[in-house]
Amino acid sequence: MNEATTISTEARRDFLNRPAEADLSAAYAFGGGTIERRAEGRTEESVAAALGSRDARVLIFRGDQAALNGGSAYFTRAQALAAGADARGIILLGYENDAPVLAATIPLEPAEVTGITLRDIRGVAIEGLVPGSELGAIALGRSLTNWHQRHGFCANCGAATRITNGGFRRDCPNCGAQHFPRTDPVAIMLAVRGDQCVLGRSPRFPAAFFSCLAGFVEPGETIEAAVRRETNEEAGITIGRVRYFASQPWPFPSSLMIGCHAEALTTDIVRDEAELSDCRWFSRAEVKTMIARTHGDGLFLPPPFAIAHQLIKAWAEYE
Ligand SMILES: [Zn+2]
């Protein structure tokens, strides 16, 4: 008799009390990275060898765009330099099958770069234009290259900093401060109560598009506290139990989306009018039509590559 059959029918139907699922995070876009970072083994010599290796595979970024090379985002080092990458700014993400994986950035001008196709990173994910492991590498590379672009100067003394450890640190030669790339945790949650869940829409969203509520985890706050605070601030709903579901790197530029389901203890919605243009309860049946894109009023959800979609789907399809 497996564990699922030993719990009562009533308990099994309690979504927040369901049996544990496997780690789902790697199944979502940007979560399937397979790069070995080898942080402990990084020396000046090993980094220099990797950056100069003829076997290196290079991701090329320009703003929120990644370069595509057929069905892959990997180029040779020579191709990256020919496309305009500054050799001094190339960083070492890690290794795949012992081959170094590097990231390079090219300038925003000129708009057309001979020999490469540039695509918006969200579009690359939505359309599945590269293998999942490369999307994971793109998330890492995009977050790191963006961090370097914005952290050229020491936050402590203002002097110019320099790339260290192949790109996982910047050091200040003036005051000695070490600066590390940051990851910004975001709690994204689906508040549920029986057969109903809460969805909202930001004024920035396309019309008819609804999603989970979300917000940055603040300093000194747990994930659970962030879920309760954000849901209360944005929708006026009091949250009881919080259950972690899965997470997703979100390289715009460096968020980690932490997906949770949350038990709504109250039903009255008091919408934060600055954050949300609409927020209401949806039934399971209505949500299922949004997943299937058959909703009578054309309401729809984020695409399957986004963790919001998976949070909503996991609840909607739970029997
Ligand atoms: Zn400094």
Coordinates of C-alpha atoms and ligand atoms in Angstrom, one line a residue:
M1 CA 0.0 0.0 0.0
N2 CA 1.6 3.3 -1.0
E3 CA 1.4 6.4 1.1
A4 CA -1.2 8.1 -1.0
T5 CA -3.8 5.4 -0.3
T6 CA -3.3 5.5 3.5
I7 CA -4.6 9.0 3.9
S8 CA -8.3 9.7 4.0
T9 CA -10.2 10.9 1.0
E10 CA -11.0 14.2 2.7
A11 CA -7.3 14.8 3.5
R12 CA -6.3 13.9 0.0
R13 CA -8.7 16.4 -1.4
D14 CA -7.2 19.1 0.7
F15 CA -4.8 20.6 -1.9
L16 CA -2.5 22.2 0.6
N17 CA -2.2 18.9 2.4
R18 CA -1.5 16.8 -0.7
P19 CA 1.4 14.2 -0.8
A20 CA 4.8 15.7 -1.7
E21 CA 5.6 15.9 -5.4
A22 CA 9.0 15.5 -7.0
D23 CA 11.2 18.5 -7.6
L24 CA 9.4 20.2 -10.5
S25 CA 11.7 23.2 -10.8
A26 CA 14.0 21.8 -13.5
A27 CA 11.0 21.2 -15.8
Y28 CA 10.3 24.9 -16.2
A29 CA 12.0 27.3 -18.5
F30 CA 15.3 28.7 -17.2
G31 CA 15.3 25.9 -14.5
G32 CA 16.9 23.2 -16.5
G33 CA 20.5 24.4 -16.5
T34 CA 23.2 21.7 -16.4
I35 CA 26.3 23.9 -16.1
E36 CA 28.8 22.8 -13.6
R37 CA 30.0 26.0 -12.0
R38 CA 33.1 24.5 -10.3
A39 CA 33.3 27.5 -8.0
E40 CA 35.8 25.8 -5.7
G41 CA 38.3 25.0 -8.4
R42 CA 38.5 28.5 -9.9
T43 CA 42.1 29.8 -10.1
E44 CA 43.5 32.6 -12.2
E45 CA 45.1 29.9 -14.4
S46 CA 42.0 27.7 -14.8
V47 CA 39.9 30.8 -15.6
A48 CA 42.4 32.0 -18.2
A49 CA 42.6 28.6 -19.8
A50 CA 38.8 28.4 -20.0
L51 CA 38.4 31.9 -21.4
G52 CA 41.0 31.1 -24.1
S53 CA 39.9 27.6 -24.9
R54 CA 39.1 26.7 -28.5
D55 CA 36.5 24.2 -27.2
A56 CA 34.6 27.0 -25.4
R57 CA 31.0 27.6 -26.2
V58 CA 29.9 31.2 -25.9
L59 CA 26.5 32.8 -25.3
I60 CA 26.1 36.2 -26.8
F61 CA 23.8 38.8 -25.2
R62 CA 22.6 42.2 -26.2
G63 CA 20.3 43.8 -23.6
D64 CA 17.3 41.4 -23.1
Q65 CA 18.2 39.6 -26.3
A66 CA 20.3 36.4 -26.9
A67 CA 21.9 35.5 -30.2
L68 CA 20.8 32.3 -31.9
N69 CA 22.9 30.0 -34.0
G70 CA 20.3 27.8 -35.7
G71 CA 18.6 25.7 -32.9
S72 CA 21.3 26.6 -30.3
A73 CA 22.5 29.7 -28.5
Y74 CA 26.1 28.6 -28.5
F75 CA 28.8 30.2 -30.6
T76 CA 32.6 29.9 -30.9
R77 CA 34.8 32.5 -29.2
A78 CA 35.9 33.7 -32.7
Q79 CA 32.2 34.2 -33.7
A80 CA 31.5 36.2 -30.5
L81 CA 34.5 38.5 -31.2
A82 CA 33.5 38.9 -34.8
A83 CA 30.0 39.9 -33.6
G84 CA 31.5 42.8 -31.6
A85 CA 32.1 41.3 -28.1
D86 CA 34.7 42.9 -26.0
A87 CA 37.2 40.2 -25.1
R88 CA 37.9 41.7 -21.7
G89 CA 34.2 41.4 -20.7
I90 CA 33.8 37.7 -21.5
I91 CA 33.0 35.7 -18.4
L92 CA 33.1 32.0 -17.5
L93 CA 29.7 30.6 -16.5
G94 CA 31.1 27.0 -16.0
Y95 CA 31.5 23.8 -17.9
E96 CA 29.3 21.4 -19.8
N97 CA 30.9 18.0 -20.7
D98 CA 34.2 19.6 -19.7
A99 CA 33.9 22.3 -22.3
P100 CA 33.9 25.9 -20.9
V101 CA 30.7 27.8 -21.3
L102 CA 31.3 31.6 -21.6
A103 CA 29.0 34.6 -21.9
A104 CA 29.8 37.7 -23.9
T105 CA 27.9 41.0 -24.5
I106 CA 27.8 43.0 -27.7
P107 CA 26.9 46.7 -27.9
L108 CA 23.3 47.8 -28.6
E109 CA 24.5 49.5 -31.8
P110 CA 24.5 48.6 -34.7
A111 CA 21.0 47.1 -34.8
E112 CA 22.0 44.5 -37.3
V113 CA 24.9 42.2 -36.6
T114 CA 26.1 40.2 -39.6
G115 CA 25.9 36.4 -39.2
I116 CA 23.8 36.2 -36.0
T117 CA 20.1 36.4 -35.2
L118 CA 19.1 38.1 -32.0
R119 CA 15.9 37.2 -30.2
D120 CA 14.2 38.5 -27.1
I121 CA 15.0 36.0 -24.3
R122 CA 11.3 35.6 -23.3
G123 CA 10.5 34.7 -27.0
V124 CA 13.3 32.2 -27.0
A125 CA 11.7 30.5 -23.9
I126 CA 8.1 30.8 -25.1
E127 CA 8.9 29.3 -28.5
G128 CA 11.3 26.7 -27.2
L129 CA 14.0 27.9 -29.7
V130 CA 16.9 26.2 -27.8
P131 CA 17.2 23.0 -25.7
G132 CA 16.2 23.4 -22.0
S133 CA 19.7 23.1 -20.7
E134 CA 20.7 26.1 -22.9
L135 CA 17.8 28.1 -21.5
G136 CA 19.2 27.5 -18.0
A137 CA 22.6 28.7 -19.3
I138 CA 20.9 31.7 -20.8
A139 CA 19.3 32.5 -17.4
L140 CA 22.7 32.4 -15.7
G141 CA 24.5 34.3 -18.4
R142 CA 21.9 37.0 -18.8
S143 CA 21.7 37.6 -15.0
L144 CA 25.5 37.7 -14.7
T145 CA 26.2 39.9 -17.7
N146 CA 23.5 42.3 -16.7
W147 CA 25.1 42.5 -13.2
H148 CA 28.5 43.3 -14.6
Q149 CA 27.1 46.0 -16.8
R150 CA 25.5 47.7 -13.8
H151 CA 28.3 47.2 -11.2
G152 CA 31.4 48.7 -12.8
F153 CA 32.0 50.9 -9.7
C154 CA 32.4 50.1 -6.1
A155 CA 29.3 50.7 -3.9
N156 CA 31.6 51.3 -1.0
C157 CA 34.1 53.9 -2.4
G158 CA 33.2 54.6 -6.0
A159 CA 36.4 53.3 -7.6
A160 CA 36.2 51.2 -10.8
T161 CA 35.9 47.5 -9.9
R162 CA 37.3 44.6 -11.9
I163 CA 36.0 41.1 -12.9
T164 CA 37.3 38.4 -10.6
N165 CA 36.8 34.6 -10.5
G166 CA 35.9 34.5 -14.1
G167 CA 32.9 36.7 -13.5
F168 CA 31.4 35.5 -10.2
R169 CA 32.8 38.4 -8.3
R170 CA 34.0 42.0 -8.8
D171 CA 36.9 43.3 -6.6
C172 CA 37.6 46.9 -5.8
P173 CA 41.4 47.6 -6.1
N174 CA 41.0 50.8 -4.0
C175 CA 39.3 49.7 -0.8
G176 CA 39.5 45.9 -1.2
A177 CA 35.7 45.3 -1.1
Q178 CA 34.5 42.2 -2.8
H179 CA 31.1 42.4 -4.7
F180 CA 29.0 39.3 -5.5
P181 CA 26.2 39.0 -8.0
R182 CA 22.8 39.1 -6.4
T183 CA 19.7 37.1 -6.8
D184 CA 16.4 38.8 -5.9
P185 CA 13.8 36.4 -4.4
V186 CA 10.2 37.0 -5.5
A187 CA 7.3 35.2 -3.8
I188 CA 4.6 34.2 -6.4
M189 CA 1.5 32.7 -5.0
L190 CA -1.9 31.2 -5.7
A191 CA -4.3 31.8 -2.8
V192 CA -6.9 29.1 -2.8
R193 CA -10.1 28.3 -0.9
G194 CA -12.1 25.2 -1.8
D195 CA -12.9 25.4 -5.4
Q196 CA -11.8 29.0 -5.8
C197 CA -8.5 30.8 -6.3
V198 CA -7.5 34.4 -6.5
L199 CA -6.0 35.9 -9.7
G200 CA -5.2 39.5 -10.5
R201 CA -4.0 41.6 -13.4
S202 CA -1.5 44.4 -13.3
P203 CA -2.2 47.5 -15.3
R204 CA 0.9 46.5 -17.3
F205 CA -0.6 43.3 -18.5
P206 CA -2.4 42.9 -21.8
A207 CA -6.2 43.1 -21.5
A208 CA -7.9 39.8 -20.4
F209 CA -4.6 38.5 -19.0
F210 CA -4.7 37.3 -15.4
S211 CA -2.0 35.8 -13.2
C212 CA -0.9 35.0 -9.7
L213 CA -0.1 37.7 -7.2
A214 CA 3.6 38.2 -6.6
G215 CA 6.1 40.5 -4.9
F216 CA 9.7 40.8 -3.8
V217 CA 10.7 39.1 -0.5
E218 CA 11.9 42.0 1.7
P219 CA 15.0 42.0 3.9
G220 CA 14.5 40.1 7.2
E221 CA 11.4 38.3 5.8
T222 CA 10.7 34.6 5.4
I223 CA 9.1 33.3 2.1
E224 CA 5.9 32.5 4.1
A225 CA 5.7 36.0 5.6
A226 CA 6.2 37.5 2.1
V227 CA 3.3 35.4 0.7
R228 CA 1.1 36.5 3.6
R229 CA 2.1 40.2 3.4
E230 CA 1.9 40.5 -0.4
T231 CA -1.5 38.7 -0.6
N232 CA -2.8 41.0 2.2
E233 CA -1.4 44.2 0.7
E234 CA -2.6 43.4 -2.9
A235 CA -5.9 41.7 -2.3
G236 CA -6.8 42.2 1.4
I237 CA -6.9 38.5 2.0
T238 CA -5.7 36.8 5.2
I239 CA -3.5 33.7 4.5
G240 CA -3.2 30.7 6.7
R241 CA -1.0 27.8 5.5
V242 CA 1.6 28.4 2.9
R243 CA 3.0 25.5 0.8
Y244 CA 6.1 25.7 -1.4
F245 CA 5.6 24.3 -4.9
A246 CA 8.6 25.0 -7.1
S247 CA 11.0 27.8 -8.1
Q248 CA 12.1 29.4 -11.4
P249 CA 15.1 31.5 -12.2
W250 CA 13.7 34.6 -13.9
P251 CA 16.6 36.5 -15.6
F252 CA 14.9 39.9 -16.0
P253 CA 17.4 40.6 -14.7
S254 CA 18.1 38.4 -11.7
S255 CA 15.0 37.2 -9.9
L256 CA 14.2 33.8 -8.4
M257 CA 10.5 33.2 -8.5
I258 CA 9.5 31.1 -5.5
G259 CA 6.1 29.5 -6.2
C260 CA 3.7 28.8 -3.3
H261 CA 0.1 27.8 -2.8
A262 CA -1.6 29.7 0.0
E263 CA -4.7 29.0 2.1
A264 CA -7.1 31.9 2.0
L265 CA -8.8 32.3 5.4
T266 CA -11.0 35.2 4.3
T267 CA -12.9 35.9 1.1
D268 CA -13.5 39.7 0.8
I269 CA -11.1 41.2 -1.7
V270 CA -9.7 44.7 -1.1
R271 CA -7.7 45.5 -4.2
D272 CA -4.5 47.6 -4.1
E273 CA -5.6 50.0 -6.9
A274 CA -2.0 51.1 -7.6
E275 CA -0.7 47.5 -8.1
L276 CA -3.7 45.8 -9.7
S277 CA -6.3 46.9 -12.2
D278 CA -8.5 43.8 -11.3
C279 CA -8.4 41.1 -8.8
R280 CA -11.1 38.5 -8.1
W281 CA -12.0 34.9 -7.3
F282 CA -12.0 32.4 -10.1
S283 CA -13.6 28.9 -9.9
R284 CA -11.7 25.8 -10.9
A285 CA -14.0 25.4 -13.9
E286 CA -13.3 28.9 -15.1
V287 CA -9.6 28.5 -14.6
K288 CA -9.6 25.3 -16.6
T289 CA -11.1 27.2 -19.6
M290 CA -8.4 29.8 -19.3
I291 CA -5.7 27.1 -19.3
A292 CA -7.4 25.6 -22.4
R293 CA -7.7 29.0 -24.0
T294 CA -11.5 28.5 -24.4
H295 CA -12.7 31.1 -21.9
G296 CA -15.9 32.7 -23.1
D297 CA -14.6 36.2 -22.6
G298 CA -11.1 35.4 -23.9
L299 CA -9.5 35.6 -20.4
F300 CA -6.1 33.9 -20.4
L301 CA -3.1 33.0 -18.2
P302 CA 0.7 33.2 -18.5
P303 CA 2.1 30.6 -20.9
P304 CA 3.2 27.1 -19.7
F305 CA 6.9 28.1 -19.5
A306 CA 6.0 30.5 -16.6
I307 CA 5.8 29.1 -13.1
A308 CA 2.5 31.1 -12.6
H309 CA 0.9 28.9 -15.2
Q310 CA 2.2 25.7 -13.4
L311 CA 1.0 26.9 -10.0
I312 CA -2.5 27.5 -11.3
K313 CA -2.6 24.3 -13.4
A314 CA -1.4 22.1 -10.5
W315 CA -4.3 23.4 -8.4
A316 CA -6.9 23.4 -11.1
E317 CA -6.2 19.8 -12.2
Y318 CA -5.9 18.4 -8.6
E319 CA -8.7 15.9 -8.0
Ligands
ZN1 ZN 36.0 50.3 -3.2

